[in-house]
Structure formats: C-alpha cells, structure tokens
PDB file of C-alpha atoms in Angstrom:
ATOM      1  CA  LEU A   1       4.334 -19.455  -6.517  1.00 76.00           C
ATOM      2  CA  LEU A   2       1.806 -17.749  -8.767  1.00 83.00           C
ATOM      3  CA  HIS A   3       2.407 -18.637 -12.412  1.00 85.00           C
ATOM      4  CA  ALA A   4       0.516 -15.816 -14.089  1.00 87.00           C
ATOM      5  CA  PRO A   5       1.294 -12.354 -15.411  1.00 87.00           C
ATOM      6  CA  LEU A   6       0.966  -9.525 -12.901  1.00 86.00           C
ATOM      7  CA  HIS A   7      -1.352  -7.699 -15.304  1.00 86.00           C
ATOM      8  CA  ALA A   8      -3.665  -9.364 -17.787  1.00 92.00           C
ATOM      9  CA  ASP A   9      -4.402  -7.686 -21.102  1.00 91.00           C
ATOM     10  CA  THR A  10      -8.070  -7.138 -20.203  1.00 94.00           C
ATOM     11  CA  GLU A  11     -10.358  -7.503 -17.178  1.00 94.00           C
ATOM     12  CA  ALA A  12     -11.916 -10.563 -18.857  1.00 96.00           C
ATOM     13  CA  ASP A  13      -8.462 -12.116 -19.196  1.00 96.00           C
ATOM     14  CA  ARG A  14      -7.785 -11.355 -15.522  1.00 95.00           C
ATOM     15  CA  ASP A  15     -11.012 -13.090 -14.528  1.00 96.00           C
ATOM     16  CA  LEU A  16     -10.094 -16.077 -16.684  1.00 96.00           C
ATOM     17  CA  LEU A  17      -6.621 -16.313 -15.147  1.00 95.00           C
ATOM     18  CA  LYS A  18      -7.949 -15.989 -11.588  1.00 95.00           C
ATOM     19  CA  ALA A  19     -10.471 -18.748 -12.318  1.00 96.00           C
ATOM     20  CA  MET A  20      -7.771 -21.176 -13.451  1.00 95.00           C
ATOM     21  CA  LYS A  21      -7.345 -23.948 -10.890  1.00 96.00           C
ATOM     22  CA  SER A  22      -3.588 -23.436 -10.432  1.00 94.00           C
ATOM     23  CA  VAL A  23      -3.945 -19.671  -9.910  1.00 95.00           C
ATOM     24  CA  ARG A  24      -7.083 -19.975  -7.768  1.00 96.00           C
ATOM     25  CA  GLN A  25      -5.371 -22.515  -5.486  1.00 96.00           C
ATOM     26  CA  VAL A  26      -2.399 -20.225  -4.878  1.00 95.00           C
ATOM     27  CA  LEU A  27      -4.640 -17.239  -4.139  1.00 96.00           C
ATOM     28  CA  ASP A  28      -6.837 -19.360  -1.842  1.00 96.00           C
ATOM     29  CA  ARG A  29      -3.751 -20.561   0.065  1.00 96.00           C
ATOM     30  CA  ALA A  30      -2.624 -16.958   0.486  1.00 95.00           C
ATOM     31  CA  ARG A  31      -6.077 -15.988   1.795  1.00 95.00           C
ATOM     32  CA  ALA A  32      -5.911 -18.845   4.327  1.00 96.00           C
ATOM     33  CA  ALA A  33      -2.394 -18.007   5.526  1.00 97.00           C
ATOM     34  CA  ASN A  34      -1.682 -17.304   9.176  1.00 97.00           C
ATOM     35  CA  VAL A  35       1.261 -15.052   8.319  1.00 97.00           C
ATOM     36  CA  ALA A  36       1.811 -12.758   5.324  1.00 96.00           C
ATOM     37  CA  LEU A  37       5.018 -10.930   4.466  1.00 96.00           C
ATOM     38  CA  VAL A  38       4.474  -8.125   1.947  1.00 96.00           C
ATOM     39  CA  GLY A  39       6.357  -5.189   0.500  1.00 94.00           C
ATOM     40  CA  ILE A  40       5.412  -1.590  -0.174  1.00 96.00           C
ATOM     41  CA  GLY A  41       6.565  -0.036  -3.416  1.00 92.00           C
ATOM     42  CA  ALA A  42       7.271   3.458  -4.644  1.00 90.00           C
ATOM     43  CA  VAL A  43       5.819   4.696  -7.915  1.00 85.00           C
ATOM     44  CA  VAL A  44       7.810   7.871  -8.506  1.00 78.00           C
ATOM     45  CA  ASP A  45      11.362   6.644  -7.992  1.00 74.00           C
ATOM     46  CA  PRO A  46      13.042   5.719 -11.312  1.00 69.00           C
ATOM     47  CA  GLY A  47      14.401   2.554  -9.670  1.00 70.00           C
ATOM     48  CA  SER A  48      10.943   1.390  -8.637  1.00 74.00           C
ATOM     49  CA  THR A  49      10.481  -2.345  -9.080  1.00 71.00           C
ATOM     50  CA  TYR A  50       6.946  -1.637 -10.278  1.00 69.00           C
ATOM     51  CA  TYR A  51       8.376   0.040 -13.371  1.00 66.00           C
ATOM     52  CA  GLN A  52      11.151  -2.508 -13.726  1.00 67.00           C
ATOM     53  CA  ALA A  53       8.385  -5.098 -14.057  1.00 67.00           C
ATOM     54  CA  HIS A  54       6.423  -2.811 -16.403  1.00 65.00           C
ATOM     55  CA  PRO A  55       8.867  -0.676 -18.376  1.00 64.00           C
ATOM     56  CA  GLU A  56       6.079   0.398 -20.727  1.00 64.00           C
ATOM     57  CA  MET A  57       4.541   2.368 -17.834  1.00 66.00           C
ATOM     58  CA  THR A  58       7.641   4.431 -17.087  1.00 64.00           C
ATOM     59  CA  GLN A  59       6.409   7.360 -19.161  1.00 71.00           C
ATOM     60  CA  GLU A  60       3.139   7.367 -17.208  1.00 78.00           C
ATOM     61  CA  ARG A  61       4.852   7.716 -13.835  1.00 77.00           C
ATOM     62  CA  GLU A  62       4.176  11.437 -13.432  1.00 78.00           C
ATOM     63  CA  ALA A  63       0.627  11.156 -14.769  1.00 83.00           C
ATOM     64  CA  LEU A  64      -0.133   8.424 -12.227  1.00 85.00           C
ATOM     65  CA  TYR A  65       1.296  10.549  -9.424  1.00 87.00           C
ATOM     66  CA  ASP A  66      -0.714  13.568 -10.627  1.00 88.00           C
ATOM     67  CA  ALA A  67      -3.817  11.343 -10.596  1.00 90.00           C
ATOM     68  CA  GLY A  68      -3.256  10.626  -6.895  1.00 93.00           C
ATOM     69  CA  VAL A  69      -1.266   7.376  -6.943  1.00 92.00           C
ATOM     70  CA  ARG A  70       1.187   7.371  -4.037  1.00 94.00           C
ATOM     71  CA  GLY A  71       2.439   3.821  -3.805  1.00 94.00           C
ATOM     72  CA  GLU A  72       2.061   0.170  -4.641  1.00 93.00           C
ATOM     73  CA  PHE A  73       0.818  -2.585  -2.346  1.00 95.00           C
ATOM     74  CA  LEU A  74       0.414  -6.186  -3.590  1.00 93.00           C
ATOM     75  CA  GLY A  75       0.776  -4.795  -7.092  1.00 90.00           C
ATOM     76  CA  HIS A  76      -2.154  -2.425  -6.544  1.00 94.00           C
ATOM     77  CA  LEU A  77      -1.586   1.258  -7.105  1.00 93.00           C
ATOM     78  CA  ILE A  78      -2.848   3.054  -3.987  1.00 96.00           C
ATOM     79  CA  ASP A  79      -3.760   6.646  -3.169  1.00 96.00           C
ATOM     80  CA  SER A  80      -2.621   8.684  -0.152  1.00 95.00           C
ATOM     81  CA  ALA A  81      -5.249   7.033   2.082  1.00 96.00           C
ATOM     82  CA  GLY A  82      -4.161   3.562   0.980  1.00 96.00           C
ATOM     83  CA  ARG A  83      -7.237   2.957  -1.159  1.00 96.00           C
ATOM     84  CA  PRO A  84      -6.716   1.123  -4.451  1.00 95.00           C
ATOM     85  CA  SER A  85      -6.581   3.676  -7.255  1.00 93.00           C
ATOM     86  CA  ALA A  86      -9.226   3.748  -9.963  1.00 87.00           C
ATOM     87  CA  GLN A  87      -6.435   3.384 -12.538  1.00 80.00           C
ATOM     88  CA  GLY A  88      -7.094   0.685 -15.127  1.00 83.00           C
ATOM     89  CA  TYR A  89      -3.939  -1.183 -14.134  1.00 86.00           C
ATOM     90  CA  ASN A  90      -5.596  -2.320 -10.917  1.00 92.00           C
ATOM     91  CA  ALA A  91      -8.600  -3.685 -12.822  1.00 94.00           C
ATOM     92  CA  ARG A  92      -6.319  -6.053 -14.774  1.00 93.00           C
ATOM     93  CA  LEU A  93      -4.204  -7.184 -11.818  1.00 93.00           C
ATOM     94  CA  VAL A  94      -3.849 -10.898 -11.098  1.00 95.00           C
ATOM     95  CA  ALA A  95      -3.316 -10.683  -7.342  1.00 94.00           C
ATOM     96  CA  LEU A  96      -5.042 -10.634  -3.990  1.00 95.00           C
ATOM     97  CA  GLU A  97      -6.920  -7.493  -3.052  1.00 94.00           C
ATOM     98  CA  PRO A  98      -5.243  -5.472  -0.261  1.00 95.00           C
ATOM     99  CA  ARG A  99      -8.271  -5.987   2.005  1.00 95.00           C
ATOM    100  CA  GLU A 100      -7.702  -9.754   1.747  1.00 95.00           C
ATOM    101  CA  ILE A 101      -4.235  -9.456   3.297  1.00 94.00           C
ATOM    102  CA  ALA A 102      -5.746  -7.371   6.093  1.00 93.00           C
ATOM    103  CA  ARG A 103      -7.671 -10.506   7.159  1.00 95.00           C
ATOM    104  CA  VAL A 104      -4.463 -12.520   7.657  1.00 96.00           C
ATOM    105  CA  PRO A 105      -3.852 -12.748  11.432  1.00 97.00           C
ATOM    106  CA  ILE A 106      -0.182 -11.728  11.233  1.00 97.00           C
ATOM    107  CA  SER A 107       0.524  -9.430   8.312  1.00 96.00           C
ATOM    108  CA  ILE A 108       3.997  -7.935   8.124  1.00 97.00           C
ATOM    109  CA  ALA A 109       4.932  -5.177   5.693  1.00 97.00           C
ATOM    110  CA  VAL A 110       8.585  -4.454   4.932  1.00 97.00           C
ATOM    111  CA  ALA A 111       9.954  -1.392   3.151  1.00 96.00           C
ATOM    112  CA  THR A 112      13.117   0.680   3.273  1.00 95.00           C
ATOM    113  CA  GLY A 113      14.363   3.824   1.598  1.00 93.00           C
ATOM    114  CA  ILE A 114      13.398   7.444   2.064  1.00 93.00           C
ATOM    115  CA  GLU A 115      11.780   7.410  -1.395  1.00 92.00           C
ATOM    116  CA  LYS A 116       9.195   5.071   0.128  1.00 93.00           C
ATOM    117  CA  ALA A 117       8.115   7.419   2.936  1.00 95.00           C
ATOM    118  CA  GLU A 118       4.986   8.529   1.088  1.00 94.00           C
ATOM    119  CA  PRO A 119       4.031   5.024  -0.115  1.00 96.00           C
ATOM    120  CA  ILE A 120       4.529   3.675   3.413  1.00 97.00           C
ATOM    121  CA  ARG A 121       2.253   6.348   4.899  1.00 96.00           C
ATOM    122  CA  ALA A 122      -0.359   5.535   2.250  1.00 96.00           C
ATOM    123  CA  ALA A 123      -0.192   1.793   2.957  1.00 97.00           C
ATOM    124  CA  ILE A 124      -0.391   2.368   6.717  1.00 96.00           C
ATOM    125  CA  GLY A 125      -3.496   4.470   6.076  1.00 96.00           C
ATOM    126  CA  GLY A 126      -5.073   1.524   4.275  1.00 96.00           C
ATOM    127  CA  GLY A 127      -4.831  -0.610   7.430  1.00 96.00           C
ATOM    128  CA  TYR A 128      -3.712  -3.679   5.487  1.00 95.00           C
ATOM    129  CA  PHE A 129      -1.072  -4.968   7.911  1.00 97.00           C
ATOM    130  CA  ASN A 130      -0.502  -5.105  11.648  1.00 96.00           C
ATOM    131  CA  THR A 131       3.306  -5.100  11.748  1.00 97.00           C
ATOM    132  CA  PHE A 132       5.758  -2.896   9.916  1.00 97.00           C
ATOM    133  CA  VAL A 133       9.524  -3.428   9.563  1.00 98.00           C
ATOM    134  CA  THR A 134      11.941  -0.767   8.311  1.00 98.00           C
ATOM    135  CA  ASP A 135      15.244   0.883   9.122  1.00 98.00           C
ATOM    136  CA  GLU A 136      15.775   3.994  11.256  1.00 97.00           C
ATOM    137  CA  THR A 137      16.384   6.357   8.325  1.00 97.00           C
ATOM    138  CA  THR A 138      13.160   5.317   6.597  1.00 96.00           C
ATOM    139  CA  ALA A 139      11.210   5.504   9.865  1.00 96.00           C
ATOM    140  CA  ARG A 140      12.394   9.077  10.395  1.00 96.00           C
ATOM    141  CA  ALA A 141      11.391   9.996   6.835  1.00 95.00           C
ATOM    142  CA  VAL A 142       7.920   8.497   7.358  1.00 95.00           C
ATOM    143  CA  LEU A 143       7.492  10.446  10.610  1.00 94.00           C
ATOM    144  CA  GLU A 144       8.755  13.663   8.996  1.00 90.00           C
ATOM    145  CA  LYS A 145       6.298  13.171   6.137  1.00 67.00           C
ATOM    146  CA  GLU A 146       3.512  12.986   8.737  1.00 66.00           C
ATOM    147  CA  THR A 147       4.326  16.440  10.085  1.00 63.00           C
ATOM    148  CA  GLU A 148       4.380  18.098   6.635  1.00 61.00           C
TER     149      GLU A 148
END
C-alpha cells in the first residue's frame, strides 16, 4: 500500500515523496512484480473516480479533454495514443510511470462501461499491458469506437 498523496503540491515535493524509503520500497516492489492488475479511467464522465479523488479538477474536465486528454492510466492522464499528457498533473504524480508497468511480465488491465471506450482505446494504444478484461457491452463499444 502506497502511503502518499496521488498528487504532490509541486514537482519537488513529488521527488521528495518518491525518494522516501517507504514510498520507494512500494514502487520498487511494484516494478519487480510478476503480475500487475491495473484499471483504466475515464476523464469526461461526471462519475469518474479521477474526479472523485480530485474534486477541485472537476471544472477542468472539458479543458483537459479539449487539450487531448482521453483517459487515465495509473493516475496518469493519457492522450488518444496512450502517451502521458503534458498536463502539469502528471508532473506531480506520485506513481509508477505507465512504461514501468509495461515491463511487468503479466500485466492485466480491467475496465468496464461504455464511457470508458475511448480511454480503453487510448490505453491499448500505449501498449502498457498484455491482457485486457472487460464485459461484452464495453468490448462492443471499444470496437465501434475503432471504426469511427
């Protein structure tokens, strides 16, 4: 369990938190894992857990989407190709980088809900996981999104 805020106040604070022994050990254990189970989050949906965790960002939802943010992966805002966004929120994030999860031998992403079709496509484009679990309705929405 990582005992740290998801976002630090500044990049310097993030670096300080990530250097703390207790935080560093948790992140190092995650990097060394043989299996990772991760989620994919939406950033537009009002019920998004990203905004539940950061209610102060709710008003920025549309601006983030207009700036190219399409989803959330490991707390990182990602664009349509799955690349971490240049948004300042990512620079203050106390979490693994998406590319670090891609190195885990078995990496499983789980997401459901048609509102996550676009975020799922973005995360798949990033190549961060090798297994994806969802329900039939969400899978159809992801495939339909591909043909648009």
